[in-house]
């Protein structure tokens, strides 16, 4: 079975500092991994995905994520956080056999303070 | 592009009544739409997959007679919560997938907050 885990309920960072939101995965084969962001009372917005290829994936709004097979991780990163980055972030993995089915992590609330 | 809308954005209803939530793909055709449920401080749980012109596929543990899904056109799917009870109160989110590449991510609607009194 596929699953992702987000070990931190909340991450606090000062504006201008680098941020990392952690995600680890458990997949029996090659994982298809995604990051989404959710603003209050809004749906999820796609940030980036890893399917294959370069381990460093660049996405929207200056975010990037690094796929690490040995550590089974897919951490979301940004070199310099903005207050507007404050939101709820979800890591997700797609089912290997049913491409329509996603398994989401529990979410990490990112607080960026000015 | 790839905008998904939901209506209403929030609804309050009395216990025992039915509520219909609409999900529309505004600028693309979605052969497949998905309905998720999100509890406070928890992740999204897939409820069902809605395919245009055919019956929805429900996830294990989701009552298909309680959560009626209709995908009548390539741009519209509806979720009807029948005989709603307070435990049905939740944030319901739909998403849609464009046809073509199987690697496409899903595009999510803004969600509908249902409160059952």
Short mmCIF file of C-alpha atoms in Angstrom, two decimals:
data_model
loop_
_atom_site.label_atom_id
_atom_site.label_comp_id
_atom_site.label_asym_id
_atom_site.label_seq_id
_atom_site.Cartn_x
_atom_site.Cartn_y
_atom_site.Cartn_z
CA UNK A 1 0.00 0.00 0.00
CA UNK A 2 1.11 3.54 -0.69
CA UNK A 3 1.24 6.24 1.96
CA UNK A 4 2.95 9.48 2.86
CA UNK A 5 3.72 10.91 6.26
CA UNK A 6 4.21 14.51 7.27
CA UNK A 7 5.86 14.39 10.70
CA UNK A 8 5.30 18.05 11.56
CA UNK A 9 1.87 19.50 12.23
CA UNK A 10 3.29 23.00 12.10
CA UNK A 11 6.43 24.74 10.91
CA UNK A 12 7.33 28.26 11.98
CA UNK A 13 9.88 30.32 10.07
CA UNK A 14 10.82 33.96 9.85
CA UNK A 15 10.32 35.82 6.60
CA UNK A 16 13.44 35.70 4.46
CA UNK A 17 14.71 32.50 6.02
CA UNK A 18 14.77 29.19 4.19
CA UNK A 19 11.91 26.80 4.85
CA UNK A 20 11.56 23.04 4.74
CA UNK A 21 8.34 21.04 5.02
CA UNK A 22 9.04 17.35 5.48
CA UNK A 23 7.43 14.38 3.78
CA UNK A 24 8.35 10.71 3.76
CA UNK A 25 6.76 8.07 1.62
CA UNK A 26 6.11 4.37 1.67
CA UNK A 27 5.65 2.88 -1.78
CA UNK A 28 6.32 -0.60 -3.05
CA UNK A 29 7.51 0.62 -6.45
CA UNK A 30 8.57 3.88 -8.07
CA UNK A 31 6.65 6.70 -6.41
CA UNK A 32 4.72 9.49 -8.09
CA UNK A 33 4.87 12.29 -5.54
CA UNK A 34 3.11 15.62 -5.34
CA UNK A 35 2.94 18.74 -3.19
CA UNK A 36 -0.19 20.84 -2.85
CA UNK A 37 -0.92 24.03 -0.91
CA UNK A 38 -4.25 24.96 0.65
CA UNK A 39 -5.21 28.45 1.72
CA UNK A 40 -8.06 28.92 4.25
CA UNK A 41 -11.44 27.85 2.88
CA UNK A 42 -9.89 27.17 -0.49
CA UNK A 43 -9.22 24.04 -2.49
CA UNK A 44 -5.79 22.61 -3.01
CA UNK A 45 -3.41 24.17 -5.48
CA UNK A 46 -0.78 22.12 -7.24
CA UNK A 47 2.82 23.10 -6.48
CA UNK A 48 5.00 20.44 -8.04
CA UNK A 49 5.40 16.77 -8.78
CA UNK A 50 8.06 14.11 -9.12
CA UNK A 51 7.56 11.32 -11.62
CA UNK A 52 11.04 10.45 -12.78
CA UNK A 53 14.30 12.11 -13.73
CA UNK A 54 16.13 14.85 -11.83
CA UNK A 55 15.79 14.46 -8.09
CA UNK A 56 15.39 18.21 -7.61
CA UNK A 57 12.01 19.35 -8.82
CA UNK A 58 11.14 23.01 -9.23
CA UNK A 59 7.58 24.18 -8.94
CA UNK A 60 5.32 27.17 -8.53
CA UNK A 61 5.97 30.25 -6.39
CA UNK A 62 9.67 29.48 -5.99
CA UNK A 63 9.16 26.15 -4.26
CA UNK A 64 11.23 23.09 -4.95
CA UNK A 65 11.39 19.57 -3.61
CA UNK A 66 14.12 17.00 -3.45
CA UNK A 67 13.39 13.35 -4.05
CA UNK A 68 15.67 11.15 -1.93
CA UNK A 69 15.24 7.48 -2.61
CA UNK A 70 17.58 6.24 0.10
CA UNK A 71 15.74 8.23 2.76
CA UNK A 72 12.33 7.78 1.11
CA UNK A 73 11.75 11.48 1.46
CA UNK A 74 10.34 14.29 -0.66
CA UNK A 75 10.85 17.45 1.38
CA UNK A 76 9.46 20.76 0.16
CA UNK A 77 11.85 23.68 0.28
CA UNK A 78 12.11 27.37 -0.48
CA UNK A 79 15.26 29.46 -0.13
CA UNK A 80 13.53 32.56 1.22
CA UNK A 81 10.10 32.40 2.84
CA UNK A 82 7.40 35.01 2.35
CA UNK A 83 4.57 35.85 4.75
CA UNK A 84 2.19 34.99 1.92
CA UNK A 85 3.55 31.42 1.93
CA UNK A 86 1.67 30.84 5.19
CA UNK A 87 -0.79 28.05 4.41
CA UNK A 88 -1.45 24.35 4.80
CA UNK A 89 0.79 22.08 2.74
CA UNK A 90 -0.04 18.54 1.71
CA UNK A 91 2.25 15.87 0.37
CA UNK A 92 0.61 13.18 -1.74
CA UNK A 93 1.49 9.97 -3.52
CA UNK A 94 -0.42 8.53 -6.40
CA UNK A 95 -1.56 4.93 -6.35
CA UNK A 96 0.66 2.75 -8.50
CA UNK A 97 -2.22 0.90 -10.12
CA UNK A 98 -5.06 3.43 -10.00
CA UNK A 99 -3.73 6.70 -11.38
CA UNK A 100 -6.87 8.44 -10.21
CA UNK A 101 -6.28 7.72 -6.57
CA UNK A 102 -4.10 9.93 -4.41
CA UNK A 103 -3.07 9.35 -0.82
CA UNK A 104 -2.57 12.60 1.06
CA UNK A 105 -0.49 13.28 4.13
CA UNK A 106 -2.03 14.85 7.20
CA UNK A 107 -0.83 18.31 6.23
CA UNK A 108 1.67 20.75 7.70
CA UNK A 109 0.72 24.27 8.62
CA UNK A 110 3.41 26.72 7.64
CA UNK A 111 3.57 29.97 9.56
CA UNK A 112 5.88 32.63 8.17
CA UNK A 113 6.31 35.56 10.53
CA UNK A 114 7.41 39.01 9.40
CA UNK B 1 -6.56 27.36 -17.31
CA UNK B 2 -7.86 24.24 -15.52
CA UNK B 3 -10.24 26.02 -13.17
CA UNK B 4 -12.69 24.06 -11.06
CA UNK B 5 -15.56 25.73 -9.25
CA UNK B 6 -17.91 24.52 -6.55
CA UNK B 7 -21.31 25.75 -5.51
CA UNK B 8 -22.28 26.58 -2.89
CA UNK B 9 -19.15 27.56 -1.01
CA UNK B 10 -20.93 26.98 2.27
CA UNK B 11 -24.29 25.62 3.33
CA UNK B 12 -26.14 25.17 6.61
CA UNK B 13 -29.02 22.74 6.74
CA UNK B 14 -31.27 21.01 9.22
CA UNK B 15 -30.79 17.40 10.14
CA UNK B 16 -32.75 15.10 7.85
CA UNK B 17 -32.65 17.32 4.79
CA UNK B 18 -30.69 16.73 1.59
CA UNK B 19 -28.02 18.99 0.20
CA UNK B 20 -26.65 19.13 -3.34
CA UNK B 21 -23.13 20.35 -4.10
CA UNK B 22 -22.06 21.15 -7.65
CA UNK B 23 -18.59 20.81 -9.10
CA UNK B 24 -17.82 22.36 -12.48
CA UNK B 25 -14.76 22.38 -14.69
CA UNK B 26 -14.87 25.84 -16.21
CA UNK B 27 -12.36 25.73 -19.03
CA UNK B 28 -11.78 22.07 -19.76
CA UNK B 29 -13.64 18.84 -20.13
CA UNK B 30 -13.29 16.45 -17.25
CA UNK B 31 -14.13 12.86 -17.96
CA UNK B 32 -13.27 12.06 -14.37
CA UNK B 33 -14.06 14.03 -11.25
CA UNK B 34 -13.33 13.16 -7.64
CA UNK B 35 -15.04 13.93 -4.36
CA UNK B 36 -13.02 14.30 -1.17
CA UNK B 37 -13.97 14.94 2.40
CA UNK B 38 -11.74 16.86 4.77
CA UNK B 39 -12.18 16.89 8.51
CA UNK B 40 -10.69 19.69 10.61
CA UNK B 41 -6.91 19.42 10.92
CA UNK B 42 -6.96 16.22 8.92
CA UNK B 43 -6.12 15.20 5.42
CA UNK B 44 -8.35 14.71 2.43
CA UNK B 45 -10.08 11.39 2.14
CA UNK B 46 -11.23 10.24 -1.27
CA UNK B 47 -14.93 9.41 -1.18
CA UNK B 48 -15.65 8.49 -4.76
CA UNK B 49 -14.56 8.75 -8.35
CA UNK B 50 -17.13 10.12 -10.75
CA UNK B 51 -17.02 9.18 -14.41
CA UNK B 52 -19.11 10.98 -16.99
CA UNK B 53 -22.01 8.87 -18.14
CA UNK B 54 -21.47 6.00 -15.76
CA UNK B 55 -21.91 5.11 -12.12
CA UNK B 56 -19.50 6.49 -9.57
CA UNK B 57 -16.95 4.28 -7.88
CA UNK B 58 -17.08 4.61 -4.12
CA UNK B 59 -14.24 4.04 -1.70
CA UNK B 60 -14.58 1.45 0.99
CA UNK B 61 -16.69 2.64 3.88
CA UNK B 62 -18.51 5.37 1.93
CA UNK B 63 -22.27 4.86 1.76
CA UNK B 64 -23.32 5.24 -1.86
CA UNK B 65 -26.97 5.62 -0.94
CA UNK B 66 -26.15 8.49 1.35
CA UNK B 67 -23.70 10.29 -0.91
CA UNK B 68 -25.29 10.31 -4.34
CA UNK B 69 -23.00 11.29 -7.18
CA UNK B 70 -24.09 12.24 -10.66
CA UNK B 71 -21.72 13.14 -13.48
CA UNK B 72 -24.18 14.14 -16.17
CA UNK B 73 -21.84 16.07 -18.43
CA UNK B 74 -18.14 16.56 -19.11
CA UNK B 75 -18.14 19.73 -17.03
CA UNK B 76 -20.47 18.98 -14.14
CA UNK B 77 -20.58 16.51 -11.27
CA UNK B 78 -22.94 16.74 -8.31
CA UNK B 79 -22.75 15.29 -4.82
CA UNK B 80 -26.01 15.00 -2.91
CA UNK B 81 -25.83 14.33 0.80
CA UNK B 82 -29.15 12.66 1.57
CA UNK B 83 -30.82 12.82 4.97
CA UNK B 84 -27.91 14.77 6.37
CA UNK B 85 -26.92 14.42 10.00
CA UNK B 86 -24.53 16.47 12.15
CA UNK B 87 -21.76 13.90 11.62
CA UNK B 88 -21.89 14.71 7.91
CA UNK B 89 -20.69 18.21 8.66
CA UNK B 90 -17.38 18.59 6.87
CA UNK B 91 -15.48 20.32 4.11
CA UNK B 92 -16.21 18.68 0.77
CA UNK B 93 -13.76 19.20 -2.06
CA UNK B 94 -14.03 18.09 -5.65
CA UNK B 95 -11.28 17.75 -8.19
CA UNK B 96 -11.12 17.04 -11.87
CA UNK B 97 -8.61 15.42 -14.12
CA UNK B 98 -8.01 16.35 -17.72
CA UNK B 99 -7.97 13.61 -20.27
CA UNK B 100 -4.71 12.61 -21.85
CA UNK B 101 -1.56 11.91 -19.92
CA UNK B 102 -1.97 9.65 -16.92
CA UNK B 103 0.57 11.76 -15.09
CA UNK B 104 -1.67 14.79 -14.93
CA UNK B 105 -2.27 16.20 -11.53
CA UNK B 106 -5.80 16.83 -10.32
CA UNK B 107 -7.26 20.33 -10.26
CA UNK B 108 -9.18 21.09 -7.11
CA UNK B 109 -12.22 23.17 -6.47
CA UNK B 110 -12.40 25.69 -3.61
CA UNK B 111 -14.46 23.37 -1.43
CA UNK B 112 -17.90 23.47 0.16
CA UNK B 113 -18.32 23.69 3.91
CA UNK B 114 -21.40 21.79 5.04
CA UNK B 115 -22.82 22.34 8.51
CA UNK B 116 -25.72 20.17 9.59
CA UNK B 117 -27.63 21.42 12.60
#
